[in-house]
Amino acid sequence: MSRKGLFYKTKEEVELIRESSLLVGKALAEVAKVIRPGVTTLSLDKVAYEFIKDNNAVPAFLNYNGFPNSLCISVNAAVVHGIPGKYELREGDIVSVDCGVVKNKFFGDSAYTFAIGEVKAEILHLLKITEESLYKGIEMSVVGKRIGDVANAVQTLAEANGYGVVRELVGHGIGRSLHEDPEVPNYGKQGSGLKFQEGLVIAIEPMINMGTKSVVHESDGWTIVTKDGLPSAHFEHTVAIGKEKADILSSFKEIEEALKQNQNSLTI
Ligand code: MG
Ligand code: MG
């Protein structure tokens, strides 16, 4: 992962990152419309690829350091960076879908973990806490707070629930590059690290494991999985540091609306 330095954005640049980030949310909503037992992860990738292309943007992950697809799709024990393929989703799976786009030279990045059909209550709890930990981190994304405040807020909620916080993978600054400084870990000490100023845009992305925090690389060279084989969840927003309140540039709203429709279509 190349990190090309620390850049503060103008208001106009933040709006361009918002446009890209909202497009990511809409691409994930297209995925949400069709995700269900029996579909392959590669078919979800195709949906996102077509949607991004149709909206005059470029899938940011495609060919990134040689990554072969537009989405990272990580099922169950896979934490992140899963490669879409022939695997057919099953009732009870959880699926992290991570998407990035570049449009007007600016990137957007967001991820959502989907529950496929009926999922065990304890696994749904992992999803709920992981998403909540993201919002705890976002609450800290204001001028005067520090990276360590975001990191600690995520870690505190996850560990209070007995979960493992992945150390090896972190969030990041984002703008003209997918990965800029600073690194945004999901663990750390309050009051430590870079102090936030206006114009900083970061992707916060808790990766929270049901069991051990330890992860290993799969032999495909990309997929990161939990060492103990227990499930892992991942939610991500692109966020601009705000004076009083963080400005969430990506959105889960369209995803959640699409999921409701998807559910209805399954129960008719
Ligand atoms: Mg991402
Ligand atoms: Mg990211």
Coordinates of C-alpha atoms and ligand atoms in Angstrom, one line a residue:
M1 CA 0.0 0.0 0.0
S2 CA 1.6 3.3 -1.0
R3 CA 0.9 6.2 1.1
K4 CA 1.6 9.4 -0.6
G5 CA 1.8 11.9 2.2
L6 CA -0.6 14.0 4.3
F7 CA -2.8 16.4 2.3
Y8 CA -5.4 18.8 3.6
K9 CA -8.3 19.4 1.2
T10 CA -10.2 22.5 0.2
K11 CA -14.0 22.6 0.6
E12 CA -14.3 22.0 -3.2
E13 CA -12.0 19.0 -3.0
V14 CA -14.1 17.6 0.0
E15 CA -17.2 17.9 -2.2
L16 CA -15.5 15.9 -5.0
I17 CA -14.6 13.2 -2.4
R18 CA -18.2 13.2 -1.3
E19 CA -19.4 12.7 -4.9
S20 CA -17.1 9.7 -5.2
S21 CA -18.0 8.3 -1.8
L22 CA -21.8 8.6 -2.4
L23 CA -21.3 6.7 -5.7
V24 CA -19.6 4.0 -3.7
G25 CA -22.7 3.8 -1.4
K26 CA -24.9 3.5 -4.4
A27 CA -22.8 0.8 -5.9
L28 CA -23.0 -1.1 -2.7
A29 CA -26.8 -0.6 -2.8
E30 CA -26.8 -2.2 -6.2
V31 CA -25.1 -5.2 -4.5
A32 CA -27.6 -5.0 -1.7
K33 CA -30.5 -5.4 -4.2
V34 CA -29.3 -8.8 -5.4
I35 CA -27.3 -10.3 -2.6
R36 CA -28.9 -13.5 -1.3
P37 CA -28.3 -17.3 -1.0
G38 CA -27.1 -18.9 -4.2
V39 CA -25.5 -15.8 -5.9
T40 CA -21.8 -16.0 -6.6
T41 CA -19.5 -13.4 -5.2
L42 CA -18.2 -12.8 -8.8
S43 CA -21.7 -11.9 -9.9
L44 CA -21.8 -9.2 -7.2
D45 CA -18.5 -7.8 -8.5
K46 CA -20.0 -7.6 -12.0
V47 CA -23.0 -5.6 -10.7
A48 CA -20.7 -3.1 -9.0
Y49 CA -18.3 -2.9 -12.0
E50 CA -21.2 -2.1 -14.4
F51 CA -22.8 0.4 -12.1
I52 CA -19.5 2.3 -11.5
K53 CA -18.7 2.4 -15.3
D54 CA -22.3 3.5 -16.1
N55 CA -21.7 6.5 -13.7
N56 CA -18.6 7.6 -15.5
A57 CA -16.3 6.5 -12.7
V58 CA -13.5 4.0 -12.4
P59 CA -13.4 1.1 -9.9
A60 CA -10.5 2.0 -7.6
F61 CA -9.6 -1.5 -6.6
L62 CA -9.4 -3.0 -10.1
N63 CA -5.7 -3.6 -10.9
Y64 CA -4.7 -1.8 -7.7
N65 CA -1.4 -3.5 -7.0
G66 CA -2.7 -6.2 -9.3
F67 CA -6.0 -6.9 -7.5
P68 CA -8.2 -8.6 -10.1
N69 CA -11.7 -7.2 -9.4
S70 CA -13.8 -4.1 -8.5
L71 CA -14.9 -5.3 -5.1
C72 CA -13.2 -7.0 -2.2
I73 CA -15.6 -9.6 -1.0
S74 CA -14.7 -11.3 2.3
V75 CA -17.0 -14.1 3.5
N76 CA -17.2 -15.3 7.2
A77 CA -13.7 -15.9 8.5
A78 CA -12.2 -13.7 5.7
V79 CA -11.5 -10.3 7.2
V80 CA -10.7 -8.2 4.1
H81 CA -9.3 -8.3 0.5
G82 CA -11.2 -11.4 -0.6
I83 CA -11.3 -12.0 -4.3
P84 CA -14.7 -12.4 -5.9
G85 CA -15.2 -15.9 -7.5
K86 CA -17.4 -18.9 -7.9
Y87 CA -18.4 -19.2 -4.3
E88 CA -22.2 -19.2 -3.9
L89 CA -23.4 -17.4 -0.8
R90 CA -25.2 -19.5 1.7
E91 CA -27.9 -18.8 4.3
G92 CA -26.1 -17.8 7.5
D93 CA -23.0 -16.3 5.8
I94 CA -21.7 -12.8 6.6
V95 CA -20.1 -11.0 3.7
S96 CA -17.9 -7.9 3.8
V97 CA -18.2 -6.0 0.6
D98 CA -15.6 -3.2 0.2
C99 CA -15.8 -0.8 -2.7
G100 CA -13.8 2.2 -4.0
V101 CA -14.2 4.5 -6.9
V102 CA -12.3 7.3 -8.5
K103 CA -14.1 10.1 -10.3
N104 CA -12.9 13.6 -11.1
K105 CA -9.5 12.5 -9.8
F106 CA -10.8 11.9 -6.3
F107 CA -11.4 8.6 -4.5
G108 CA -14.2 7.4 -2.3
D109 CA -14.0 4.2 -0.1
S110 CA -16.7 2.4 1.9
A111 CA -17.5 -1.1 3.1
Y112 CA -20.6 -2.9 4.5
T113 CA -21.0 -6.4 6.0
F114 CA -24.2 -8.1 4.8
A115 CA -26.0 -10.9 6.6
I116 CA -27.3 -13.6 4.2
G117 CA -30.7 -14.9 5.2
E118 CA -30.9 -16.0 8.8
V119 CA -27.7 -15.5 10.6
K120 CA -26.9 -16.7 14.2
A121 CA -27.7 -14.0 16.8
E122 CA -24.1 -14.0 18.1
I123 CA -22.8 -13.2 14.6
L124 CA -25.4 -10.5 14.1
H125 CA -24.2 -9.0 17.4
L126 CA -20.7 -8.9 15.9
L127 CA -22.0 -7.0 12.9
K128 CA -23.9 -4.6 15.1
I129 CA -21.0 -3.8 17.4
T130 CA -18.6 -3.4 14.5
E131 CA -20.9 -0.9 12.8
E132 CA -21.4 0.9 16.2
S133 CA -17.6 1.0 16.7
L134 CA -17.3 2.8 13.3
Y135 CA -19.7 5.5 14.5
K136 CA -17.8 5.7 17.8
G137 CA -14.7 6.5 15.8
I138 CA -16.6 9.0 13.6
E139 CA -17.7 10.9 16.8
M140 CA -14.0 11.5 17.5
S141 CA -13.3 12.8 14.0
V142 CA -13.4 16.5 14.9
V143 CA -10.9 19.3 15.0
G144 CA -8.7 19.1 18.1
K145 CA -9.1 15.3 18.6
R146 CA -6.4 12.9 17.5
I147 CA -6.0 9.7 15.6
G148 CA -5.6 7.9 18.9
D149 CA -9.0 9.1 20.0
V150 CA -10.7 7.5 17.0
A151 CA -8.6 4.3 17.4
N152 CA -9.3 4.0 21.1
A153 CA -13.1 4.6 20.7
V154 CA -13.3 1.7 18.2
Q155 CA -11.1 -0.6 20.3
T156 CA -12.9 0.1 23.6
L157 CA -16.3 -0.8 22.3
A158 CA -15.1 -3.9 20.4
E159 CA -13.0 -5.2 23.3
A160 CA -15.8 -4.5 25.8
N161 CA -17.8 -7.1 23.8
G162 CA -15.0 -9.6 23.9
Y163 CA -13.9 -9.2 20.3
G164 CA -10.5 -9.1 18.7
V165 CA -9.4 -5.9 17.0
V166 CA -7.2 -6.6 13.9
R167 CA -3.8 -4.9 14.2
E168 CA -2.3 -5.5 10.8
L169 CA -4.8 -3.6 8.7
V170 CA -5.8 0.0 9.2
G171 CA -7.9 2.9 7.9
H172 CA -6.2 5.7 6.0
G173 CA -6.3 9.2 4.6
I174 CA -8.0 9.5 1.2
G175 CA -8.2 12.0 -1.6
R176 CA -6.3 12.1 -4.9
S177 CA -4.9 8.7 -3.8
L178 CA -6.8 5.7 -2.3
H179 CA -4.4 5.5 0.5
E180 CA -2.8 8.6 1.9
D181 CA -1.4 9.5 5.3
P182 CA -2.3 9.2 8.1
E183 CA -2.8 5.6 9.0
V184 CA -6.0 5.2 11.0
P185 CA -5.7 2.1 13.3
N186 CA -8.6 0.6 15.2
Y187 CA -6.6 0.3 18.4
G188 CA -4.6 2.9 20.3
K189 CA -4.3 5.4 23.1
Q190 CA -6.5 8.4 23.7
G191 CA -4.7 11.7 23.0
S192 CA -2.0 10.1 20.9
G193 CA -1.1 10.6 17.2
L194 CA -1.8 13.3 14.7
K195 CA -4.1 16.2 15.8
F196 CA -7.0 16.7 13.5
Q197 CA -7.4 19.9 11.5
E198 CA -10.1 20.9 9.0
G199 CA -9.4 19.6 5.5
L200 CA -8.3 16.1 6.6
V201 CA -10.3 13.3 5.1
I202 CA -9.9 9.8 6.4
A203 CA -11.4 6.3 5.8
I204 CA -12.3 4.7 9.1
E205 CA -12.7 0.9 8.8
P206 CA -12.9 -1.3 11.9
M207 CA -12.1 -4.9 11.2
I208 CA -13.5 -6.8 14.2
N209 CA -13.1 -10.5 14.9
M210 CA -15.4 -12.7 16.9
G211 CA -12.4 -14.5 18.4
T212 CA -8.7 -13.8 18.2
K213 CA -7.3 -10.6 16.8
S214 CA -4.7 -12.7 14.9
V215 CA -5.0 -12.9 11.1
V216 CA -3.2 -14.9 8.4
H217 CA -2.8 -14.5 4.6
E218 CA -4.5 -17.0 2.3
S219 CA -2.4 -18.6 -0.4
D220 CA -4.2 -16.5 -3.1
G221 CA -1.9 -13.6 -2.0
W222 CA -4.8 -11.3 -1.1
T223 CA -7.4 -12.7 1.3
I224 CA -6.8 -12.1 5.0
V225 CA -8.5 -14.5 7.3
T226 CA -8.9 -14.9 11.0
K227 CA -6.3 -17.3 12.5
D228 CA -9.0 -19.2 14.5
G229 CA -11.5 -19.4 11.6
L230 CA -14.1 -17.5 13.5
P231 CA -16.1 -14.8 11.7
S232 CA -14.9 -11.2 11.1
A233 CA -16.9 -8.0 10.3
H234 CA -15.9 -4.8 8.5
F235 CA -17.6 -1.5 8.1
E236 CA -16.1 1.6 6.5
H237 CA -17.0 5.2 5.9
T238 CA -15.0 8.1 4.3
V239 CA -15.2 11.0 6.7
A240 CA -14.1 14.6 6.6
I241 CA -12.9 16.1 9.9
G242 CA -15.4 18.7 11.0
K243 CA -15.2 21.7 13.4
E244 CA -18.1 20.6 15.6
K245 CA -19.1 17.3 14.0
A246 CA -17.6 14.9 11.6
D247 CA -18.9 15.0 8.0
I248 CA -19.6 11.5 6.8
L249 CA -19.0 11.6 3.0
S250 CA -20.1 8.1 2.2
S251 CA -23.6 6.7 3.0
F252 CA -25.3 3.4 4.1
K253 CA -28.8 4.9 3.6
E254 CA -29.2 3.6 0.0
I255 CA -27.8 0.2 1.1
E256 CA -30.2 -0.2 3.9
E257 CA -33.2 0.9 1.7
A258 CA -32.1 -1.7 -0.9
L259 CA -31.8 -4.4 1.7
K260 CA -35.4 -3.8 2.9
Q261 CA -36.7 -4.2 -0.7
N262 CA -34.5 -7.3 -1.2
Q263 CA -36.0 -8.8 2.0
N264 CA -39.6 -8.0 0.7
S265 CA -38.9 -9.6 -2.6
L266 CA -37.7 -12.8 -0.9
T267 CA -40.8 -13.1 1.3
I268 CA -43.4 -12.5 -1.4
Ligands
MG1 MG -12.5 0.1 1.7
MG2 MG -10.2 1.8 3.0

